[in-house]
CSV table of C-alpha atoms and ligand atoms in Angstrom, one decimal:
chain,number,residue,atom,x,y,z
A,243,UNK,CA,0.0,0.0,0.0
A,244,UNK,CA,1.6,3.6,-0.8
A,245,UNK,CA,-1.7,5.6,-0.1
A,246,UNK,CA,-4.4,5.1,2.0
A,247,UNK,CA,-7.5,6.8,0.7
A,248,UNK,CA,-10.3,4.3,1.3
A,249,UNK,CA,-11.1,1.3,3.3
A,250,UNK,CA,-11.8,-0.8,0.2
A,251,UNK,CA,-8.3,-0.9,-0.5
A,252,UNK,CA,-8.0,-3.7,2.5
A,253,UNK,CA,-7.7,-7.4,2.3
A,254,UNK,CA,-8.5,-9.6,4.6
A,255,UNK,CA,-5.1,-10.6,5.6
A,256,UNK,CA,-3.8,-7.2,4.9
A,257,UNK,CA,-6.0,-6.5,8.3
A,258,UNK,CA,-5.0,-9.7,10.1
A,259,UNK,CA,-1.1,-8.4,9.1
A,260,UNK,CA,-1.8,-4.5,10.8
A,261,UNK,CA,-3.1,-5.8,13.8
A,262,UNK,CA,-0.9,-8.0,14.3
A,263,UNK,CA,1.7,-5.2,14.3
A,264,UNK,CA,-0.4,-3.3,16.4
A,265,UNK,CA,-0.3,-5.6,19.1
A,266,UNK,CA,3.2,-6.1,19.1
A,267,UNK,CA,3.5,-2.1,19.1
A,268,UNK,CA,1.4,-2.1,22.1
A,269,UNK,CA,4.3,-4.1,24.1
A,270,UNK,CA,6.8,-2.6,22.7
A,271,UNK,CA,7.9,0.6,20.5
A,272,UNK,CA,11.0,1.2,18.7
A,273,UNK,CA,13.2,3.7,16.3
A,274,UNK,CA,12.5,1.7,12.8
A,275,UNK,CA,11.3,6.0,11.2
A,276,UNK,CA,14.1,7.9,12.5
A,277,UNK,CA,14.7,10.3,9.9
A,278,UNK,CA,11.7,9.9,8.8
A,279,UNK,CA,8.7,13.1,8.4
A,280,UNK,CA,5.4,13.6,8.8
A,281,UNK,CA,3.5,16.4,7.8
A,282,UNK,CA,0.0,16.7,8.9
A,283,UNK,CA,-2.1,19.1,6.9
A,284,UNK,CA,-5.2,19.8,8.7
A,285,UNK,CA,-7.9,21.7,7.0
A,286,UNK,CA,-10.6,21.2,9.8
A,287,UNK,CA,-10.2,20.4,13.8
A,288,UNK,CA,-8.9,17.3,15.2
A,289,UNK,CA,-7.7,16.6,18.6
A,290,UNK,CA,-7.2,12.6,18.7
A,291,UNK,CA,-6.5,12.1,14.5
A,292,UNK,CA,-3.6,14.7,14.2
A,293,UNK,CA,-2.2,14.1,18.2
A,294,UNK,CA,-2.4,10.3,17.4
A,295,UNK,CA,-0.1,10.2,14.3
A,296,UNK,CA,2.2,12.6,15.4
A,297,UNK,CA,2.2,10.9,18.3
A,298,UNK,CA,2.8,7.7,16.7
A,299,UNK,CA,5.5,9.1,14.8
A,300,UNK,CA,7.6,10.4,17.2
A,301,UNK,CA,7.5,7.2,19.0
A,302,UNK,CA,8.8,5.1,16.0
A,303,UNK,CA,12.2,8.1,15.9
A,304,UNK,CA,10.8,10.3,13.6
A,305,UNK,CA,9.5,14.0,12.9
A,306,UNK,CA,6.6,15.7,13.1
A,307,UNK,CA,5.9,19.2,10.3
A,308,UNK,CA,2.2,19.9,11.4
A,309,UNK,CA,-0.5,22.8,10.3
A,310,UNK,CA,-3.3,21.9,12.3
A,311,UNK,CA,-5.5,24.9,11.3
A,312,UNK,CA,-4.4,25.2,7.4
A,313,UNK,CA,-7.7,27.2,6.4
A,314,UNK,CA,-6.3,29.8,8.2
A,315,UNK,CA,-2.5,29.5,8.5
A,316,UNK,CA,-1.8,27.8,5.4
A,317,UNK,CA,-1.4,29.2,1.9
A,318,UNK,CA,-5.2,28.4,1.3
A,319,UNK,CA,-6.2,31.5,2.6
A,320,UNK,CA,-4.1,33.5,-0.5
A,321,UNK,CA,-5.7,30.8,-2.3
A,322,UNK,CA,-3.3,28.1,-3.3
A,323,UNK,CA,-4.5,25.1,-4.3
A,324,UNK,CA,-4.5,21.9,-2.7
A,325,UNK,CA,-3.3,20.5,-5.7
A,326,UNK,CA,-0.4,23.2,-5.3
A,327,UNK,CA,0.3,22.4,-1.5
A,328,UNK,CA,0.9,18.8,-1.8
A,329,UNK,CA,3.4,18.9,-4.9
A,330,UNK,CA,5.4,21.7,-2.7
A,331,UNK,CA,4.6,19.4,0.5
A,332,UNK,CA,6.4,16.3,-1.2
A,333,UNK,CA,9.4,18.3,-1.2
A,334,UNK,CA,9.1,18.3,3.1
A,335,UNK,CA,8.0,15.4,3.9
A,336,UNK,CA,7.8,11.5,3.3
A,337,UNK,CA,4.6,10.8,4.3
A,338,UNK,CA,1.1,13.0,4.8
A,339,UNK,CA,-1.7,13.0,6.7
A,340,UNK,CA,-4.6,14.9,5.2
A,341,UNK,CA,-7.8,16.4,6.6
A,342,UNK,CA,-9.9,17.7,4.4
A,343,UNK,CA,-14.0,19.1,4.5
A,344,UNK,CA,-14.4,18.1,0.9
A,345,UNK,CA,-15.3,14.5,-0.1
A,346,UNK,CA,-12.5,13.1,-2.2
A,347,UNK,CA,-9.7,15.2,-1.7
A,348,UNK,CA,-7.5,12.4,-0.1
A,349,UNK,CA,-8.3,10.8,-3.5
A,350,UNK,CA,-7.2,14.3,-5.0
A,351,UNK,CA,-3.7,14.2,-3.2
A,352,UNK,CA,-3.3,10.9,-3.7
A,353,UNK,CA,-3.1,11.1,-7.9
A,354,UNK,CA,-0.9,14.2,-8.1
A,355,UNK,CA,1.6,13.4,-4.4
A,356,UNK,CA,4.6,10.9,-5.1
A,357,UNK,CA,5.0,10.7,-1.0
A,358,UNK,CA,2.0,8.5,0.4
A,359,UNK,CA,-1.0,10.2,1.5
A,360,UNK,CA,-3.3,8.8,4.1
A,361,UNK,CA,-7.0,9.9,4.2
A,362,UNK,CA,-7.8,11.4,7.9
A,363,UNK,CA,-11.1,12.3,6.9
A,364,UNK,CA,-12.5,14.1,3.9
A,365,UNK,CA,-15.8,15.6,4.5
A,366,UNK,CA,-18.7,13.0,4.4
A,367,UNK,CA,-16.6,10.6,2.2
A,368,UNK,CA,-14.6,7.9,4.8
A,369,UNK,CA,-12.0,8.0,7.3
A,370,UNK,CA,-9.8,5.0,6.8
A,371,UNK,CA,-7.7,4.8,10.0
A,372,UNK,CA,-10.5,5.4,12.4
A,373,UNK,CA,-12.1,2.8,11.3
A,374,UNK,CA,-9.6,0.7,11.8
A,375,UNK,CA,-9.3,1.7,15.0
A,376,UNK,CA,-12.7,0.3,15.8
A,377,UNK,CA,-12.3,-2.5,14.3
A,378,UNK,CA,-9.1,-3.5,15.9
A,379,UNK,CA,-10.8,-2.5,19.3
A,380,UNK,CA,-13.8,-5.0,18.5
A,381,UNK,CA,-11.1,-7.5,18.1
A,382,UNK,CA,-9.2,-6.3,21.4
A,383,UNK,CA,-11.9,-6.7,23.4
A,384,UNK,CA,-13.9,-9.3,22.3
A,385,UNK,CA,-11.1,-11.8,20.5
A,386,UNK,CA,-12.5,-11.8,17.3
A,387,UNK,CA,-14.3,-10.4,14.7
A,388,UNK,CA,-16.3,-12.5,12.6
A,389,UNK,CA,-20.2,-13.2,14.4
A,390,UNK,CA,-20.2,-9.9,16.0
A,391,UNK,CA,-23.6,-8.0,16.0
A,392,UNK,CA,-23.0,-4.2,15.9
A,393,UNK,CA,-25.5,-1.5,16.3
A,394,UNK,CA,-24.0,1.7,14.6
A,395,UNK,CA,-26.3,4.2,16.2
A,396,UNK,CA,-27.6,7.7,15.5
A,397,UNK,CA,-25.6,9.7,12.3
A,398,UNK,CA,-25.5,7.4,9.8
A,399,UNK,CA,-25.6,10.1,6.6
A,400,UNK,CA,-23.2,11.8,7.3
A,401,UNK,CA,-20.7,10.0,10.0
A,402,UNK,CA,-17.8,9.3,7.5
A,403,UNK,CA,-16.4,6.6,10.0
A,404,UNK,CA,-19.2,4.5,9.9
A,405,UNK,CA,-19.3,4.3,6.2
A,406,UNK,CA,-15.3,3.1,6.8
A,407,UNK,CA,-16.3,1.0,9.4
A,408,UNK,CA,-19.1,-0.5,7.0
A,409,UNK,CA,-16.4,-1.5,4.1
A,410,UNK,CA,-14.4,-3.1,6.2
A,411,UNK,CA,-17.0,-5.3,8.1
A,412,UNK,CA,-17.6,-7.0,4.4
A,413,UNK,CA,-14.2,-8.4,4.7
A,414,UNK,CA,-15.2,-10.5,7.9
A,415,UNK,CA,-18.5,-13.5,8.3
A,416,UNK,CA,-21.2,-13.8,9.8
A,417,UNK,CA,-21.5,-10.1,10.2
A,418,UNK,CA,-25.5,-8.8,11.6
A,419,UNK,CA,-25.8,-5.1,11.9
A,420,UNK,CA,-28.7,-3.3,13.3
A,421,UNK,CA,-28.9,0.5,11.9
A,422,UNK,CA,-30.2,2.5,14.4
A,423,UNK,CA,-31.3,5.8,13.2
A,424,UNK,CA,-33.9,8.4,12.4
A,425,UNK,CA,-35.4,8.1,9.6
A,426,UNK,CA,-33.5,11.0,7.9
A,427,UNK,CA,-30.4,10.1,9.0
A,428,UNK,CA,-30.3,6.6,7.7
A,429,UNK,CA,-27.5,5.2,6.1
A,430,UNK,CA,-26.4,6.0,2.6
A,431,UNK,CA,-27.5,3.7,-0.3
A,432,UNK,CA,-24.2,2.6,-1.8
A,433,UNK,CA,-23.3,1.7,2.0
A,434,UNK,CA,-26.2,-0.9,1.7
A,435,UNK,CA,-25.7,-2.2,-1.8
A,436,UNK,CA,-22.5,-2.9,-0.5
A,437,UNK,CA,-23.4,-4.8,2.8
A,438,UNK,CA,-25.7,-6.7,0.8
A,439,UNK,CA,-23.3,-8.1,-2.1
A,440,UNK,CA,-20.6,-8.6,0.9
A,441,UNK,CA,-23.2,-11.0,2.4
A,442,UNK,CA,-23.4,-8.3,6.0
A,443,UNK,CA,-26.9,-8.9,7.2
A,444,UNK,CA,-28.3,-5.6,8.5
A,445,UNK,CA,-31.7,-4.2,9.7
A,446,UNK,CA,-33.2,-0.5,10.1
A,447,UNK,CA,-34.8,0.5,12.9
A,448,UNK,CA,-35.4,3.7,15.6
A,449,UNK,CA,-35.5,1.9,18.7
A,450,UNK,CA,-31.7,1.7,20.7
A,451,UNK,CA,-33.3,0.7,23.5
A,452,UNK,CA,-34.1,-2.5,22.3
A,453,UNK,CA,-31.0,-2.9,19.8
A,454,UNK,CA,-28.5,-2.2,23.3
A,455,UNK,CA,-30.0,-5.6,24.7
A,456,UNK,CA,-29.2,-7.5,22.0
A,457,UNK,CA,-25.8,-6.6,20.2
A,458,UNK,CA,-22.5,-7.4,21.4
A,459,UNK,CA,-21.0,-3.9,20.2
A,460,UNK,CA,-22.8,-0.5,20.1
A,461,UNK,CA,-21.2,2.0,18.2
A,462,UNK,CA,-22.3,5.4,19.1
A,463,UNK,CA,-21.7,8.5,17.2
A,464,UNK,CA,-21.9,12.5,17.3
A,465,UNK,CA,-24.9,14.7,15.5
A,466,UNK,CA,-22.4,16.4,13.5
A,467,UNK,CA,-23.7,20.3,13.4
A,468,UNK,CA,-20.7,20.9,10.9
A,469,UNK,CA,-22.5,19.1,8.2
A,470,UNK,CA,-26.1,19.5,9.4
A,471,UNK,CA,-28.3,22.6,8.6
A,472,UNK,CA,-29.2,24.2,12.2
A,473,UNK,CA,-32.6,23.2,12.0
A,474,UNK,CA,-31.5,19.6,11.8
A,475,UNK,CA,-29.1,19.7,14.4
A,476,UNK,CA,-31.6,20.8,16.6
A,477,UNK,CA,-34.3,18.6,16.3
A,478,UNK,CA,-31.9,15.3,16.5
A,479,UNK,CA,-29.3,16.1,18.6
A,480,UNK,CA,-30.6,14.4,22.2
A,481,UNK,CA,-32.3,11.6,20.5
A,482,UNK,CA,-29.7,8.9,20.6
A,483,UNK,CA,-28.3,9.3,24.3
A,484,UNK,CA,-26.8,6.4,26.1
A,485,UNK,CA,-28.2,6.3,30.0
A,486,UNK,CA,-26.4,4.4,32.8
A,487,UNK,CA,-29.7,2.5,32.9
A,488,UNK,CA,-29.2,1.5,29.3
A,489,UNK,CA,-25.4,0.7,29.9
A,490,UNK,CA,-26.3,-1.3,32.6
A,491,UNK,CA,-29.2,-3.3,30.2
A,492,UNK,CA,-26.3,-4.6,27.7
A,493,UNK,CA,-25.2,-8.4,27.9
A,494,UNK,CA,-21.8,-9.1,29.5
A,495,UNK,CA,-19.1,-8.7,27.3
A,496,UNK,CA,-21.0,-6.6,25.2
A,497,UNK,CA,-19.2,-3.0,25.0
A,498,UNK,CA,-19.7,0.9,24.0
A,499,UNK,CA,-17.3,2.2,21.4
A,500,UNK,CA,-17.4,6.0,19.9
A,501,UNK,CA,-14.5,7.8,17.9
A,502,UNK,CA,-14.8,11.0,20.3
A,503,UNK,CA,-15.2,13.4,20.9
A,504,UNK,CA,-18.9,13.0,22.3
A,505,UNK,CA,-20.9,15.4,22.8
A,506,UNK,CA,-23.4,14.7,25.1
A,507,UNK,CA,-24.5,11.3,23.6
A,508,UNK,CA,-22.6,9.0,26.3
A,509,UNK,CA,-23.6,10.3,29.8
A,510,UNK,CA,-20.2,10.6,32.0
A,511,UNK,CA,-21.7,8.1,34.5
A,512,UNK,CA,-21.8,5.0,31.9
A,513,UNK,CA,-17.8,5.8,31.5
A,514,UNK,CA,-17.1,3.4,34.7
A,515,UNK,CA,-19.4,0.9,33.1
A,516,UNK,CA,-17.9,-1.9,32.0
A,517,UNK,CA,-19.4,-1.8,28.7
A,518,UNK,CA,-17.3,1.3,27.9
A,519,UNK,CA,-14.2,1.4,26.1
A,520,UNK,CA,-14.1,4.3,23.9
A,521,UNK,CA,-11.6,5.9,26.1
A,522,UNK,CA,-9.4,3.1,25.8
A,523,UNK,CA,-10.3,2.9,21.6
A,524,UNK,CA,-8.1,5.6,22.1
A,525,UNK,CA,-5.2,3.8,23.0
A,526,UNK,CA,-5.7,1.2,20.5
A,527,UNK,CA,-5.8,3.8,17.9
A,528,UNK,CA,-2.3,5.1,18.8
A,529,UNK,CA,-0.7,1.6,18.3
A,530,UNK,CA,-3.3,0.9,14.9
A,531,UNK,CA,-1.4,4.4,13.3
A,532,UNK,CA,1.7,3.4,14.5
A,533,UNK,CA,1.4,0.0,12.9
A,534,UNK,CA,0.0,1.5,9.4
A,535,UNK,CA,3.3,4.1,9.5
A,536,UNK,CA,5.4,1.1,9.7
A,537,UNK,CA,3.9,-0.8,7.1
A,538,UNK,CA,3.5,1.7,4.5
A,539,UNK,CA,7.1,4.0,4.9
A,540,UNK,CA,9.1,1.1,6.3
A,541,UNK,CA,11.4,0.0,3.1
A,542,UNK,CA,10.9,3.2,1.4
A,543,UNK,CA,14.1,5.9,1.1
A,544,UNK,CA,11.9,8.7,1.4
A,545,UNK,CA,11.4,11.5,-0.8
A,546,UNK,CA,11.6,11.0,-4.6
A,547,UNK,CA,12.9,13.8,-6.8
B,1278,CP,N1,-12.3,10.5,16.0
B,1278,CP,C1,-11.7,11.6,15.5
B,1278,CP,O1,-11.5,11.7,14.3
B,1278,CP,O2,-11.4,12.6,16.4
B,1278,CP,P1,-10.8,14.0,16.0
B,1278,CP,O3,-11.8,14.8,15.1
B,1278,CP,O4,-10.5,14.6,17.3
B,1278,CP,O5,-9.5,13.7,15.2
């Protein structure tokens, strides 16, 4: 793999490889990117994304260039093009992580950058690496994949992660997902065409209540007012909220995953449940992005004039 744009572009064993690295990352770190760079070009707000590459970068020996605000303290605000940016970028760097509000312009970057880009989000389109984040924290805490029933609750439109999430579940059996939802916030079509021919069993429905009593993951997400008119965001924000009470009505070993941050939709007191682990999906996510670094700059000499 030299960039990672989509999740579509995994394999089955690809996965089984990157976690495997992951969990050996967990243990134990070491210097195999010294003199390596990252930049990470940020064209919309991230705490956990940007933190957790650089992060992970710096704790494999290399460097860190970083713009975490580039709509304003970038060159985009004279106007440059993010065409423009990247070909000057591959002159930094060796790697890039991109940001982006605009659906498919990781998939921009990745046709015109010779240095690998990886997709940390681009509008409503996907973000690649947090879902595999989830999905390596499904296989964390629960052993394995394949048989798991997952309720993806709330933003399913617009929440870029699920759609990643979704692609990737077709690589695994036995797969049930309930879609918990309003009805105007339902998942995409192409989402479901694509369960379907992947053999993913899934069902709609409104009710959490009852789906939290019978899945073995719940994934909860954010009302995102950044893509949602204010009208919207009003009237479905506070539908979806997970209750102590409703923590407390899962099965054992079933457990509460989000991306962050939450906003309201996880109530502080189910965080000592122990159902929750989206504080520790952070953790996971750090060793998942130091894995994919490894794999995809490991082997390569770096820039390429
Ligand atoms: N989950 C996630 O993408 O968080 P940030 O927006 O803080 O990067």
């Amino acid at each position: 793999m030299h960039h990672l744009t989509r999740t579509q572009q995994f394999t089955r064993s690809s996965l089984d490889q990157l976690f495997a690295l992951a969990g050996s990352l967990e243990k134990q770190h070491d210097d195999s990117l010294r003199g390596k760079i990252l930049a990470s070009l940020f064209y919309e707000p991230s705490t956990r994304t940007r933190f957790s590459f650089e992060s992970a970068m710096m704790r494999l020996g290399g460097n860190v260039l970083t713009v975490e605000n580039a709509r304003e303290s970038s060159s985009d605000v004279k106007g440059e093009t993010l065409e423009d940016t990247i070909r000057v970028m591959n002159h930094y760097a060796d790697i890039i992580i991109l940001r982006h509000p605009e659906e498919g312009a990781a998939e921009r970057a990745a046709k015109i950058s010779r240095i690998p880009v990886i997709n940390a989000g681009d509008g409503t389109g996907q973000h690649p690496t947090q879902a595999l984040l989830d999905l390596y924290t499904i296989e964390r805490e629960r052993g394995k994949i394949d048989g798991t029933h997952i309720a993806i609750v709330g933003n399913l439109k617009y929440y870029r992660a699920a759609r990643s999430l979704s692609y990737l579940l077709g690589k695994f059996n036995n797969i049930h997902l309930t879609l918990v939802s309003s009805p105007e916030l339902r998942m995409r079509d192409d989402i479901k065409t694509y369960l379907k021919k992947h053999d993913v069993t899934f069902e709609e429905t409104d009710n959490m209540e009852d789906a939290m009593k019978r899945v073995d993951v719940i994934y909860q997400t954010r009302m995102q007012k950044e893509w949602m008119s204010e009208e919207e965001y009003a009237r479905l924000r506070g539908r979806y909220i997970i209750t102590r009470p409703l923590a407390d009505s899962m099965k054992e070993g079933a457990i509460i995953i989000h991306p962050l941050p939450r906003v309201g939709e996880i109530m502080a007191d189910v965080d000592d449940s122990p159902h929750a682990v989206y504080f520790k999906q952070v953790g996971y996510g750090h060793s998942v992005r130091m894995a994919l670094l490894k794999t995809i700059l490991n082997g390569k000499s770096g820039r390429r004039d």
